[in-house]
């Protein structure tokens, strides 16, 4: 069975600075996807970034980038130039490639961006 | 991105009544939809997987007769909480997976969620 672990229940960062959220996972699968989702106070889950396990290159989306270490089963999210609107719960998630789409979520990290 | 809409966003009901929550994919056809439950300050727990035209697959510990799921069309799945009790109060979220091209990316699209309060 796959598990996803987020060891930081809460984090805070000053506006315009950089913050890194940690995520580790455990799986015996070789083909899978990893995701970071954002859940703002409005509660709708928003996809932040996606990584395909077979790609060595780390995914980036504007201010968001990941550090994907497949051997270490680590998938951290770096947010650069943090903005007040980045305040939210961030969930790391795993999906086996070829599955119906079952996402396995970590427990989340509450990020607060302070002015 | 694709849009998934949930309705109602909030519902309050009396204990013993049934409540239906709808999940619609507005601009794509969803072969598979997922229903999650989220307790306050906790992660999303998958309740069931629903495929169009077939019975839903429930996760261990989820009562099939309590949480009825119907996926009658490629754009609509419903979750009915039957004989609701206060412990069923929670935030329910659906997500949808599209047809071939979309599903190859592995991306799911989430609804806005529905907060159920059972008095």
Coordinates of C-alpha atoms in Angstrom, one line a residue:
Chain A
X1 CA 0.0 0.0 0.0
X2 CA 1.1 3.5 -0.7
X3 CA 1.5 6.1 1.9
X4 CA 2.2 9.9 1.8
X5 CA 3.7 11.7 4.7
X6 CA 3.8 15.4 5.3
X7 CA 5.8 16.1 8.4
X8 CA 5.1 19.8 8.7
X9 CA 1.6 20.4 10.0
X10 CA 2.0 24.2 9.9
X11 CA 4.5 26.6 8.4
X12 CA 4.7 30.3 7.9
X13 CA 6.7 32.6 5.7
X14 CA 7.1 36.3 5.1
X15 CA 5.7 37.8 2.0
X16 CA 8.1 37.7 -0.9
X17 CA 10.3 35.1 0.7
X18 CA 10.8 31.4 -0.3
X19 CA 9.4 28.4 1.6
X20 CA 9.8 24.7 1.1
X21 CA 7.1 22.1 2.0
X22 CA 8.2 18.6 2.6
X23 CA 6.6 15.4 1.4
X24 CA 7.8 11.8 1.4
X25 CA 6.0 8.7 0.1
X26 CA 6.3 5.0 0.2
X27 CA 5.5 2.8 -2.8
X28 CA 6.7 -0.3 -4.6
X29 CA 5.4 1.1 -7.9
X30 CA 7.7 2.4 -10.5
X31 CA 5.2 4.4 -12.6
X32 CA 3.2 7.0 -10.8
X33 CA 2.3 10.6 -10.6
X34 CA 2.9 13.0 -7.7
X35 CA 0.9 16.1 -7.1
X36 CA 0.7 19.2 -4.9
X37 CA -2.8 20.5 -4.3
X38 CA -3.7 23.8 -2.7
X39 CA -6.9 24.1 -0.6
X40 CA -7.5 27.8 0.2
X41 CA -10.2 28.8 2.8
X42 CA -12.8 28.5 0.0
X43 CA -12.1 24.8 0.3
X44 CA -11.8 24.0 -3.4
X45 CA -8.8 21.9 -4.3
X46 CA -6.6 23.4 -6.8
X47 CA -3.8 21.6 -8.6
X48 CA -0.5 23.4 -8.1
X49 CA 2.0 21.2 -9.8
X50 CA 2.3 17.6 -11.2
X51 CA 5.3 15.4 -11.6
X52 CA 5.5 12.2 -13.6
X53 CA 7.8 9.7 -11.9
X54 CA 9.5 8.6 -15.1
X55 CA 10.6 12.2 -15.8
X56 CA 13.9 13.1 -14.1
X57 CA 13.5 16.8 -14.7
X58 CA 11.8 18.6 -11.8
X59 CA 8.4 20.2 -12.7
X60 CA 8.0 24.0 -12.4
X61 CA 5.0 26.2 -12.7
X62 CA 5.8 29.9 -12.4
X63 CA 6.7 30.5 -8.7
X64 CA 6.2 26.8 -7.8
X65 CA 8.8 24.1 -8.3
X66 CA 9.4 20.7 -6.9
X67 CA 12.5 18.8 -5.9
X68 CA 11.7 15.2 -6.9
X69 CA 14.2 12.6 -5.5
X70 CA 12.8 9.3 -6.7
X71 CA 15.4 7.1 -5.0
X72 CA 14.7 8.9 -1.7
X73 CA 11.0 9.0 -2.4
X74 CA 10.9 12.7 -1.6
X75 CA 8.8 15.3 -3.4
X76 CA 9.2 18.8 -1.8
X77 CA 7.4 21.9 -3.0
X78 CA 9.2 25.2 -3.2
X79 CA 7.2 28.4 -3.4
X80 CA 9.3 31.5 -4.4
X81 CA 8.3 35.1 -3.9
X82 CA 5.5 34.0 -1.6
X83 CA 2.3 36.0 -1.9
X84 CA -0.6 36.5 0.6
X85 CA -2.8 34.5 -1.7
X86 CA -0.6 31.5 -1.2
X87 CA -2.0 31.1 2.3
X88 CA -3.7 27.7 2.2
X89 CA -3.5 24.1 3.1
X90 CA -1.2 22.2 0.8
X91 CA -1.6 18.5 0.2
X92 CA 0.9 16.2 -1.4
X93 CA -0.7 13.3 -3.3
X94 CA 0.3 10.1 -5.0
X95 CA -1.4 8.3 -7.9
X96 CA -0.4 5.1 -9.5
X97 CA -0.1 5.5 -13.2
X98 CA -2.8 3.4 -15.0
X99 CA -5.1 3.3 -12.0
X100 CA -8.6 4.6 -12.1
X101 CA -7.3 7.8 -10.6
X102 CA -7.3 7.1 -6.9
X103 CA -5.4 9.8 -5.2
X104 CA -3.7 9.1 -1.9
X105 CA -3.2 12.3 0.1
X106 CA -0.9 13.3 2.8
X107 CA -2.3 15.0 5.9
X108 CA -1.5 18.5 4.6
X109 CA 0.6 21.5 5.6
X110 CA -1.0 24.7 6.6
X111 CA 0.9 27.6 5.1
X112 CA 0.5 31.1 6.3
X113 CA 2.1 33.9 4.4
X114 CA 2.6 37.0 6.6
X115 CA 2.7 40.6 5.3
Chain B
X1 CA -8.8 23.8 -16.9
X2 CA -11.8 21.6 -16.8
X3 CA -14.7 22.6 -14.5
X4 CA -16.4 20.4 -11.9
X5 CA -19.4 21.8 -10.1
X6 CA -20.9 20.5 -6.8
X7 CA -24.3 21.4 -5.5
X8 CA -25.3 22.3 -2.9
X9 CA -22.3 24.0 -1.4
X10 CA -23.9 24.0 2.0
X11 CA -26.8 21.9 3.4
X12 CA -28.3 21.6 6.8
X13 CA -30.7 18.8 7.5
X14 CA -32.5 17.1 10.4
X15 CA -31.3 13.8 11.7
X16 CA -33.0 10.9 10.0
X17 CA -33.5 12.6 6.6
X18 CA -31.6 12.0 3.4
X19 CA -29.5 14.5 1.5
X20 CA -28.4 14.3 -2.1
X21 CA -25.2 16.0 -3.4
X22 CA -24.6 16.4 -7.1
X23 CA -21.3 16.5 -8.9
X24 CA -21.2 17.7 -12.5
X25 CA -18.5 17.9 -15.0
X26 CA -19.4 21.0 -17.0
X27 CA -17.1 21.0 -20.0
X28 CA -15.9 17.4 -20.3
X29 CA -17.2 13.9 -20.0
X30 CA -16.1 12.1 -16.8
X31 CA -15.8 8.4 -17.0
X32 CA -14.8 8.2 -13.4
X33 CA -15.7 10.3 -10.4
X34 CA -14.5 10.1 -6.9
X35 CA -16.1 11.0 -3.6
X36 CA -14.0 12.2 -0.6
X37 CA -14.8 13.1 2.9
X38 CA -12.8 15.7 4.8
X39 CA -13.1 16.2 8.5
X40 CA -12.0 19.6 9.9
X41 CA -8.3 20.2 9.6
X42 CA -7.7 16.8 8.2
X43 CA -6.9 15.3 4.8
X44 CA -9.3 14.0 2.2
X45 CA -10.3 10.4 2.6
X46 CA -11.5 8.5 -0.4
X47 CA -15.0 7.1 0.1
X48 CA -15.8 5.6 -3.2
X49 CA -15.0 5.4 -6.9
X50 CA -17.9 5.8 -9.3
X51 CA -17.8 4.7 -12.9
X52 CA -20.5 5.7 -15.4
X53 CA -23.1 3.0 -15.8
X54 CA -21.8 0.7 -13.2
X55 CA -21.9 0.2 -9.4
X56 CA -19.6 2.3 -7.3
X57 CA -16.6 0.8 -5.6
X58 CA -16.5 1.6 -1.9
X59 CA -13.4 1.9 0.3
X60 CA -13.1 -0.3 3.3
X61 CA -15.2 1.0 6.2
X62 CA -17.6 3.0 4.1
X63 CA -21.2 1.9 4.3
X64 CA -22.7 1.3 0.9
X65 CA -26.3 1.6 2.1
X66 CA -25.5 4.7 4.0
X67 CA -23.7 6.6 1.2
X68 CA -25.5 5.8 -2.1
X69 CA -23.6 6.8 -5.2
X70 CA -25.2 7.0 -8.7
X71 CA -23.2 7.8 -11.8
X72 CA -26.0 7.7 -14.4
X73 CA -24.3 9.8 -17.1
X74 CA -20.9 10.9 -18.2
X75 CA -21.4 14.3 -16.6
X76 CA -23.2 13.6 -13.4
X77 CA -22.6 11.6 -10.2
X78 CA -24.7 11.9 -7.1
X79 CA -24.0 11.0 -3.4
X80 CA -27.0 10.5 -1.2
X81 CA -26.4 10.4 2.5
X82 CA -29.3 8.3 3.8
X83 CA -30.8 8.6 7.2
X84 CA -28.3 11.2 8.1
X85 CA -26.9 11.5 11.7
X86 CA -24.8 14.2 13.3
X87 CA -21.7 12.1 12.9
X88 CA -22.2 12.3 9.1
X89 CA -21.6 16.1 9.3
X90 CA -18.6 16.7 7.2
X91 CA -17.2 18.3 4.0
X92 CA -17.8 16.1 1.0
X93 CA -15.7 16.7 -2.2
X94 CA -16.0 15.1 -5.6
X95 CA -13.4 14.9 -8.3
X96 CA -13.6 13.8 -11.9
X97 CA -11.4 12.1 -14.4
X98 CA -12.0 12.7 -18.0
X99 CA -11.8 10.6 -21.1
X100 CA -8.7 9.2 -22.8
X101 CA -6.7 12.3 -23.6
X102 CA -7.3 14.0 -20.3
X103 CA -6.9 11.0 -18.1
X104 CA -3.4 10.3 -19.6
X105 CA -2.1 13.3 -17.7
X106 CA -3.2 11.8 -14.4
X107 CA -5.0 15.0 -13.5
X108 CA -8.2 15.0 -11.6
X109 CA -10.5 18.0 -11.4
X110 CA -12.2 18.8 -8.1
X111 CA -15.6 20.3 -7.2
X112 CA -16.0 23.1 -4.7
X113 CA -17.1 20.8 -2.0
X114 CA -20.3 20.5 -0.1
X115 CA -20.6 21.1 3.7
X116 CA -23.2 18.9 5.3
X117 CA -24.5 19.7 8.8
X118 CA -26.8 17.3 10.4
X119 CA -28.8 18.6 13.4

